[in-house]
Short mmCIF file of C-alpha atoms and ligand atoms in Angstrom, two decimals:
data_model
loop_
_atom_site.label_atom_id
_atom_site.label_comp_id
_atom_site.label_asym_id
_atom_site.label_seq_id
_atom_site.Cartn_x
_atom_site.Cartn_y
_atom_site.Cartn_z
CA MET M 10 -122.61 352.87 43.99
CA GLN M 11 -122.65 356.72 42.99
CA ILE M 12 -118.60 358.09 42.81
CA ILE M 13 -119.24 361.60 43.81
CA ARG M 14 -116.20 364.08 43.36
CA ASP M 15 -118.25 367.39 43.71
CA ILE M 16 -119.48 369.34 46.44
CA ALA M 17 -122.71 370.54 44.71
CA MET M 18 -123.46 366.83 43.93
CA LEU M 19 -122.88 365.59 47.29
CA ASP M 20 -125.11 367.63 48.73
CA ARG M 21 -128.01 366.97 46.16
CA ALA M 22 -127.49 363.07 46.61
CA VAL M 23 -127.25 363.62 51.02
CA ALA M 24 -130.66 364.82 51.11
CA ALA M 25 -131.88 362.54 48.60
CA LEU M 26 -130.44 359.44 51.24
CA LYS M 27 -131.91 361.41 54.17
CA GLN M 28 -135.16 361.65 52.61
CA GLY M 29 -138.07 360.44 55.24
CA GLY M 30 -136.28 361.21 57.83
CA LYS M 31 -133.66 357.70 57.30
CA ASN M 32 -130.15 358.51 58.90
CA VAL M 33 -126.68 358.49 57.21
CA ALA M 34 -123.17 356.79 58.83
CA LEU M 35 -119.96 358.54 57.78
CA VAL M 36 -116.53 356.27 57.56
CA PRO M 37 -114.00 358.15 56.66
CA THR M 38 -110.97 356.54 54.60
CA MET M 39 -107.69 357.09 52.79
CA GLY M 40 -108.63 353.98 50.94
CA ALA M 41 -106.42 351.45 50.12
CA LEU M 42 -109.00 349.38 51.88
CA HIS M 43 -108.67 346.21 53.91
CA ASP M 44 -110.60 344.18 56.75
CA GLY M 45 -109.90 346.89 59.08
CA HIS M 46 -111.93 349.69 57.21
CA LEU M 47 -114.55 347.06 56.00
CA SER M 48 -115.27 346.17 59.62
CA LEU M 49 -116.04 350.03 60.29
CA VAL M 50 -118.09 349.57 57.02
CA ARG M 51 -120.03 346.75 58.24
CA MET M 52 -120.83 348.56 61.60
CA ALA M 53 -122.03 351.88 59.66
CA ARG M 54 -124.62 349.24 58.02
CA ARG M 55 -125.75 348.30 61.34
CA VAL M 56 -126.49 351.04 62.90
CA ALA M 57 -127.48 353.49 60.12
CA ASP M 58 -130.07 353.20 56.70
CA HIS M 59 -127.43 354.47 54.50
CA VAL M 60 -123.29 354.27 54.12
CA ILE M 61 -120.94 356.93 53.24
CA VAL M 62 -117.79 355.98 52.76
CA SER M 63 -114.89 358.97 52.04
CA ILE M 64 -111.41 358.24 50.35
CA PHE M 65 -109.09 361.32 50.45
CA VAL M 66 -105.62 361.01 50.87
CA ASN M 67 -104.87 364.21 53.31
CA PRO M 68 -101.61 366.10 52.21
CA THR M 69 -102.31 368.04 55.36
CA GLN M 70 -101.65 365.40 57.71
CA PHE M 71 -98.45 364.43 56.62
CA GLY M 72 -95.19 365.80 57.19
CA PRO M 73 -92.46 366.52 54.37
CA ASN M 74 -90.48 363.78 55.13
CA GLU M 75 -93.29 361.36 55.24
CA ASP M 76 -95.12 358.70 52.49
CA PHE M 77 -98.13 361.39 51.40
CA ALA M 78 -96.70 360.50 47.25
CA ALA M 79 -96.17 356.94 47.93
CA TYR M 80 -99.32 356.21 49.78
CA PRO M 81 -101.00 353.31 48.39
CA ARG M 82 -103.94 354.85 46.03
CA ASP M 83 -106.27 352.15 44.36
CA GLU M 84 -109.66 353.57 43.61
CA ALA M 85 -111.16 350.99 41.27
CA ARG M 86 -110.11 348.15 44.08
CA ASP M 87 -111.32 349.95 46.58
CA ALA M 88 -114.59 350.74 44.57
CA ALA M 89 -115.15 347.37 43.88
CA LEU M 90 -114.52 346.26 47.75
CA LEU M 91 -117.55 348.76 48.68
CA VAL M 92 -119.91 347.72 46.12
CA GLU M 93 -119.46 344.21 47.55
CA GLU M 94 -120.18 345.65 51.38
CA GLY M 95 -123.29 347.50 49.83
CA VAL M 96 -122.48 351.13 50.37
CA GLY M 97 -124.46 353.23 48.11
CA LEU M 98 -122.11 355.99 48.13
CA LEU M 99 -118.39 356.84 47.76
CA TRP M 100 -117.13 360.53 48.48
CA ALA M 101 -114.23 361.05 46.33
CA PRO M 102 -112.90 364.23 45.95
CA ASP M 103 -109.48 366.03 44.46
CA VAL M 104 -107.38 367.93 46.85
CA ALA M 105 -108.43 370.90 44.69
CA VAL M 106 -111.71 370.30 45.90
CA MET M 107 -110.91 369.83 49.26
CA TYR M 108 -108.41 372.77 49.57
CA PRO M 109 -109.41 375.00 46.86
CA GLY M 110 -106.68 378.08 46.54
CA GLY M 111 -106.51 380.06 49.05
CA HIS M 112 -107.49 378.04 51.37
CA SER M 113 -106.11 379.44 55.20
CA THR M 114 -108.09 377.93 58.26
CA HIS M 115 -107.34 374.92 60.10
CA ILE M 116 -108.38 373.23 63.48
CA GLU M 117 -105.71 372.93 66.22
CA VAL M 118 -105.63 370.35 68.46
CA ALA M 119 -103.96 371.11 71.55
CA GLU M 120 -103.14 368.58 74.54
CA LEU M 121 -104.79 365.67 73.11
CA GLY M 122 -102.68 366.25 70.05
CA ALA M 123 -99.60 367.06 71.66
CA ASP M 124 -97.90 363.53 72.79
CA TYR M 125 -97.72 360.12 71.40
CA CYS M 126 -98.14 360.22 67.41
CA GLY M 127 -98.51 364.10 68.12
CA ALA M 128 -94.80 364.54 69.29
CA ALA M 129 -93.55 362.37 66.34
CA ARG M 130 -95.48 363.92 63.66
CA PRO M 131 -96.12 367.78 64.60
CA GLY M 132 -98.68 369.02 62.82
CA HIS M 133 -100.56 365.58 61.95
CA PHE M 134 -103.50 365.89 64.04
CA ASP M 135 -104.35 369.29 63.07
CA GLY M 136 -104.61 367.82 59.08
CA VAL M 137 -106.72 365.10 60.45
CA ALA M 138 -108.76 367.21 62.59
CA THR M 139 -109.45 369.78 59.97
CA VAL M 140 -109.83 367.27 57.22
CA VAL M 141 -112.58 365.56 59.40
CA ALA M 142 -114.14 368.80 60.41
CA LYS M 143 -114.71 369.42 56.69
CA LEU M 144 -115.80 365.64 56.09
CA PHE M 145 -118.97 366.36 58.94
CA ASN M 146 -119.71 369.47 57.43
CA GLN M 147 -119.95 368.40 53.55
CA VAL M 148 -121.82 364.86 54.26
CA ARG M 149 -123.42 365.96 57.52
CA PRO M 150 -123.65 362.49 58.67
CA ASP M 151 -125.76 361.66 61.92
CA ILE M 152 -122.95 359.16 62.76
CA ALA M 153 -119.18 358.68 62.22
CA ILE M 154 -117.22 355.75 62.66
CA PHE M 155 -113.38 355.60 63.13
CA GLY M 156 -111.16 352.89 64.08
CA GLU M 157 -109.50 352.21 67.49
CA LYS M 158 -106.07 351.26 65.67
CA ASP M 159 -105.81 354.67 65.64
CA TRP M 160 -106.97 355.69 69.23
CA GLN M 161 -105.67 358.79 70.07
CA GLN M 162 -107.08 360.04 66.43
CA LEU M 163 -110.15 358.60 67.87
CA ALA M 164 -109.98 360.65 71.16
CA ILE M 165 -109.35 363.72 69.19
CA ILE M 166 -112.45 363.25 67.11
CA ARG M 167 -114.41 362.51 69.90
CA ARG M 168 -113.51 365.48 71.82
CA MET M 169 -113.45 367.61 68.91
CA ALA M 170 -117.10 366.82 67.89
CA ARG M 171 -117.69 367.86 71.66
CA ASP M 172 -115.90 370.69 71.93
CA LEU M 173 -117.37 372.32 68.26
CA ASP M 174 -120.57 371.40 68.88
CA PHE M 175 -120.61 368.97 65.71
CA GLY M 176 -124.22 367.30 67.18
CA LEU M 177 -123.31 363.56 65.59
CA ASP M 178 -122.30 360.58 67.20
CA ILE M 179 -118.89 359.21 67.02
CA LEU M 180 -118.89 355.43 67.29
CA GLY M 181 -115.31 353.53 67.68
CA ALA M 182 -114.90 350.04 66.08
CA PRO M 183 -112.38 347.49 67.39
CA ILE M 184 -109.30 346.55 65.75
CA ALA M 185 -109.10 344.16 63.09
CA ARG M 186 -106.23 342.07 63.05
CA ASP M 187 -104.25 339.41 60.72
CA PRO M 188 -104.59 335.83 62.70
CA ASP M 189 -101.20 336.60 64.09
CA GLY M 190 -101.84 339.73 65.55
CA LEU M 191 -100.43 342.29 63.25
CA ALA M 192 -103.29 344.95 63.12
CA LEU M 193 -104.44 345.47 59.76
CA SER M 194 -102.80 348.60 57.72
CA SER M 195 -102.88 350.10 54.71
CA ARG M 196 -98.99 350.65 55.51
CA ASN M 197 -98.06 346.75 55.72
CA ALA M 198 -98.21 346.79 52.35
CA TYR M 199 -94.86 348.60 52.31
CA LEU M 200 -93.00 345.59 54.68
CA SER M 201 -90.73 343.02 52.79
CA ALA M 202 -91.84 339.31 53.41
CA GLU M 203 -89.09 339.46 55.86
CA GLN M 204 -90.39 342.23 57.84
CA ARG M 205 -94.16 341.36 57.66
CA SER M 206 -92.97 338.09 59.57
CA ALA M 207 -91.18 339.97 62.11
CA ALA M 208 -93.66 342.42 62.86
CA VAL M 209 -95.61 339.82 64.56
CA ALA M 210 -93.17 341.12 67.52
CA PHE M 211 -94.97 344.35 68.14
CA PRO M 212 -98.64 343.04 68.78
CA THR M 213 -97.12 340.37 70.53
CA ALA M 214 -95.34 342.60 73.51
CA LEU M 215 -97.73 344.60 73.66
CA LYS M 216 -100.06 342.15 74.54
CA THR M 217 -97.62 340.57 76.88
CA ALA M 218 -97.44 343.79 78.41
CA SER M 219 -100.90 344.96 78.65
CA ALA M 220 -101.43 341.64 80.85
CA ALA M 221 -98.39 342.09 83.33
CA LEU M 222 -99.72 345.94 83.83
CA ALA M 223 -103.36 344.85 84.07
CA ASN M 224 -101.82 342.35 86.80
CA GLY M 225 -100.03 345.04 89.13
CA ASP M 226 -96.51 344.55 87.34
CA ASP M 227 -93.66 347.49 87.71
CA MET M 228 -94.63 349.83 84.72
CA TYR M 229 -91.03 351.14 83.52
CA GLU M 230 -89.89 347.07 83.84
CA THR M 231 -92.97 346.25 81.89
CA LEU M 232 -92.36 348.57 79.18
CA ALA M 233 -88.71 348.26 79.33
CA LYS M 234 -89.16 344.65 78.85
CA ALA M 235 -91.92 345.34 75.72
CA GLU M 236 -89.93 347.33 73.98
CA ALA M 237 -86.78 345.38 74.06
CA ALA M 238 -89.00 342.48 72.46
CA ILE M 239 -89.81 344.61 70.00
CA VAL M 240 -86.38 345.55 69.08
CA ALA M 241 -85.13 342.00 69.27
CA GLY M 242 -87.98 340.95 67.23
CA GLY M 243 -86.57 343.07 64.44
CA PHE M 244 -88.12 346.57 64.57
CA ASP M 245 -85.46 349.49 64.19
CA SER M 246 -86.72 351.45 66.71
CA VAL M 247 -89.63 352.41 69.64
CA ASP M 248 -91.34 355.74 68.89
CA TYR M 249 -93.01 355.85 71.71
CA ILE M 250 -94.69 352.82 74.31
CA ALA M 251 -97.11 354.35 76.77
CA LEU M 252 -99.41 353.70 79.43
CA ALA M 253 -102.10 355.96 78.73
CA ASP M 254 -105.99 357.16 80.42
CA ALA M 255 -108.15 355.69 77.77
CA ASP M 256 -110.23 358.73 77.12
CA SER M 257 -107.54 362.07 78.13
CA LEU M 258 -104.68 360.28 77.01
CA GLU M 259 -103.29 361.58 79.90
CA ARG M 260 -99.53 359.32 80.65
CA LEU M 261 -100.24 356.76 83.86
CA ASN M 262 -97.68 356.31 86.15
CA ILE M 263 -99.60 353.74 87.91
CA PHE M 264 -102.61 351.50 86.04
CA ARG M 265 -105.93 352.55 86.73
CA ALA M 266 -109.15 351.92 84.33
CA PRO M 267 -109.68 352.43 81.92
CA ALA M 268 -106.22 352.49 80.43
CA ARG M 269 -104.65 351.90 77.04
CA LEU M 270 -101.34 350.90 76.29
CA LEU M 271 -99.94 352.87 73.32
CA ALA M 272 -97.13 352.08 70.89
CA ALA M 273 -95.64 352.86 67.41
CA ALA M 274 -92.59 351.61 66.17
CA ARG M 275 -90.11 351.66 63.09
CA ILE M 276 -89.40 348.36 61.13
CA GLY M 277 -87.02 349.84 57.70
CA LYS M 278 -88.96 353.01 56.72
CA THR M 279 -92.38 351.61 57.71
CA ARG M 280 -93.97 353.03 60.77
CA LEU M 281 -96.76 350.57 62.51
CA ILE M 282 -98.95 351.92 65.31
CA ASP M 283 -101.13 349.59 68.01
CA ASN M 284 -102.89 349.64 71.24
CA TYR M 285 -104.40 347.62 73.57
CA PRO M 286 -106.54 347.70 76.36
CA VAL M 287 -105.61 347.19 80.00
CA GLY M 288 -107.38 345.73 82.18
P1 AMP I 69 -107.25 355.33 57.52
O1 AMP I 69 -107.38 354.95 55.97
O2 AMP I 69 -106.04 354.50 57.39
O3 AMP I 69 -107.07 356.75 57.68
O4 AMP I 69 -108.00 354.92 57.86
C1 AMP I 69 -109.64 354.88 57.94
C2 AMP I 69 -110.02 354.41 59.40
O5 AMP I 69 -110.29 352.82 59.37
C3 AMP I 69 -109.81 354.91 60.23
O6 AMP I 69 -110.76 355.31 61.64
C4 AMP I 69 -109.06 353.90 61.25
O7 AMP I 69 -108.97 354.03 62.59
C5 AMP I 69 -109.79 352.73 60.87
N1 AMP I 69 -108.66 351.61 60.75
C6 AMP I 69 -107.71 351.23 59.93
N2 AMP I 69 -107.20 349.97 60.27
C7 AMP I 69 -107.99 349.33 60.89
C8 AMP I 69 -107.91 348.45 61.81
N3 AMP I 69 -107.04 347.67 61.50
N4 AMP I 69 -108.86 347.75 62.56
C9 AMP I 69 -110.08 348.54 62.58
N5 AMP I 69 -110.52 350.11 62.30
C10 AMP I 69 -109.25 350.43 61.11
#
């Protein structure tokens, strides 16, 4: 596997991969890879001739009091996992390559980025959209794959690709979960053993609520019950729990398909997000 950190070298490598009309799929990540990321890589291998994975812990999507410095980083381990998956190219630029001095242009995400995680993390989705746009321009993939784990992010990237005519296909990959239901996340590494066993309350409550909503149960009651179950299970607080239109992310007061139950909750210093389809 080639590990490339320089844009000119990336250009040459991508041109070589695309020779003979071969297509390329990009899987953007922040590293600390787990089976969720690897499921995206496997999807990429099924749909494209060549797979490029990027690893970049993007400073502009972290708020001033968030975990940018503490975010887990282990490139050697990540690279070994990607070699096992048959990935040909790892794009791993430094911050100075991604944001050279004087960098002053960014993408602003309007409505889709305002609610849910965007409300709790001001500027987060502007940072995500900007770095993803840069990755698209750097790699020029035919296909890019994102996880449904970050449902709001996936909706925002799809919209950005359409709004700014990126001319590539965006694919969403299903959420990979541990056997007890907890969605895999690099941030699960922050959980103590006790918090990790408590964390099962989060997906369990969401799954129960999603079935109740699809069944026509009262929305406010169902969401309040889910929130109470998450806190009773050991979480400190629920940032948000909401039923949203699956595409526009508009908040729904009454269930109508396609809908998604979106939530974020805090346990100790760790903030976890998850979502379930409804109906
Ligand atoms: P991250 O490294 O957290 O930025 O995630 C990189 C990509 O992997 C994003 O598209 C995420 O949505 C996706 N991803 C992370 N965790 C999971 C998971 N448990 N299942 C599916 N996709 C995931």
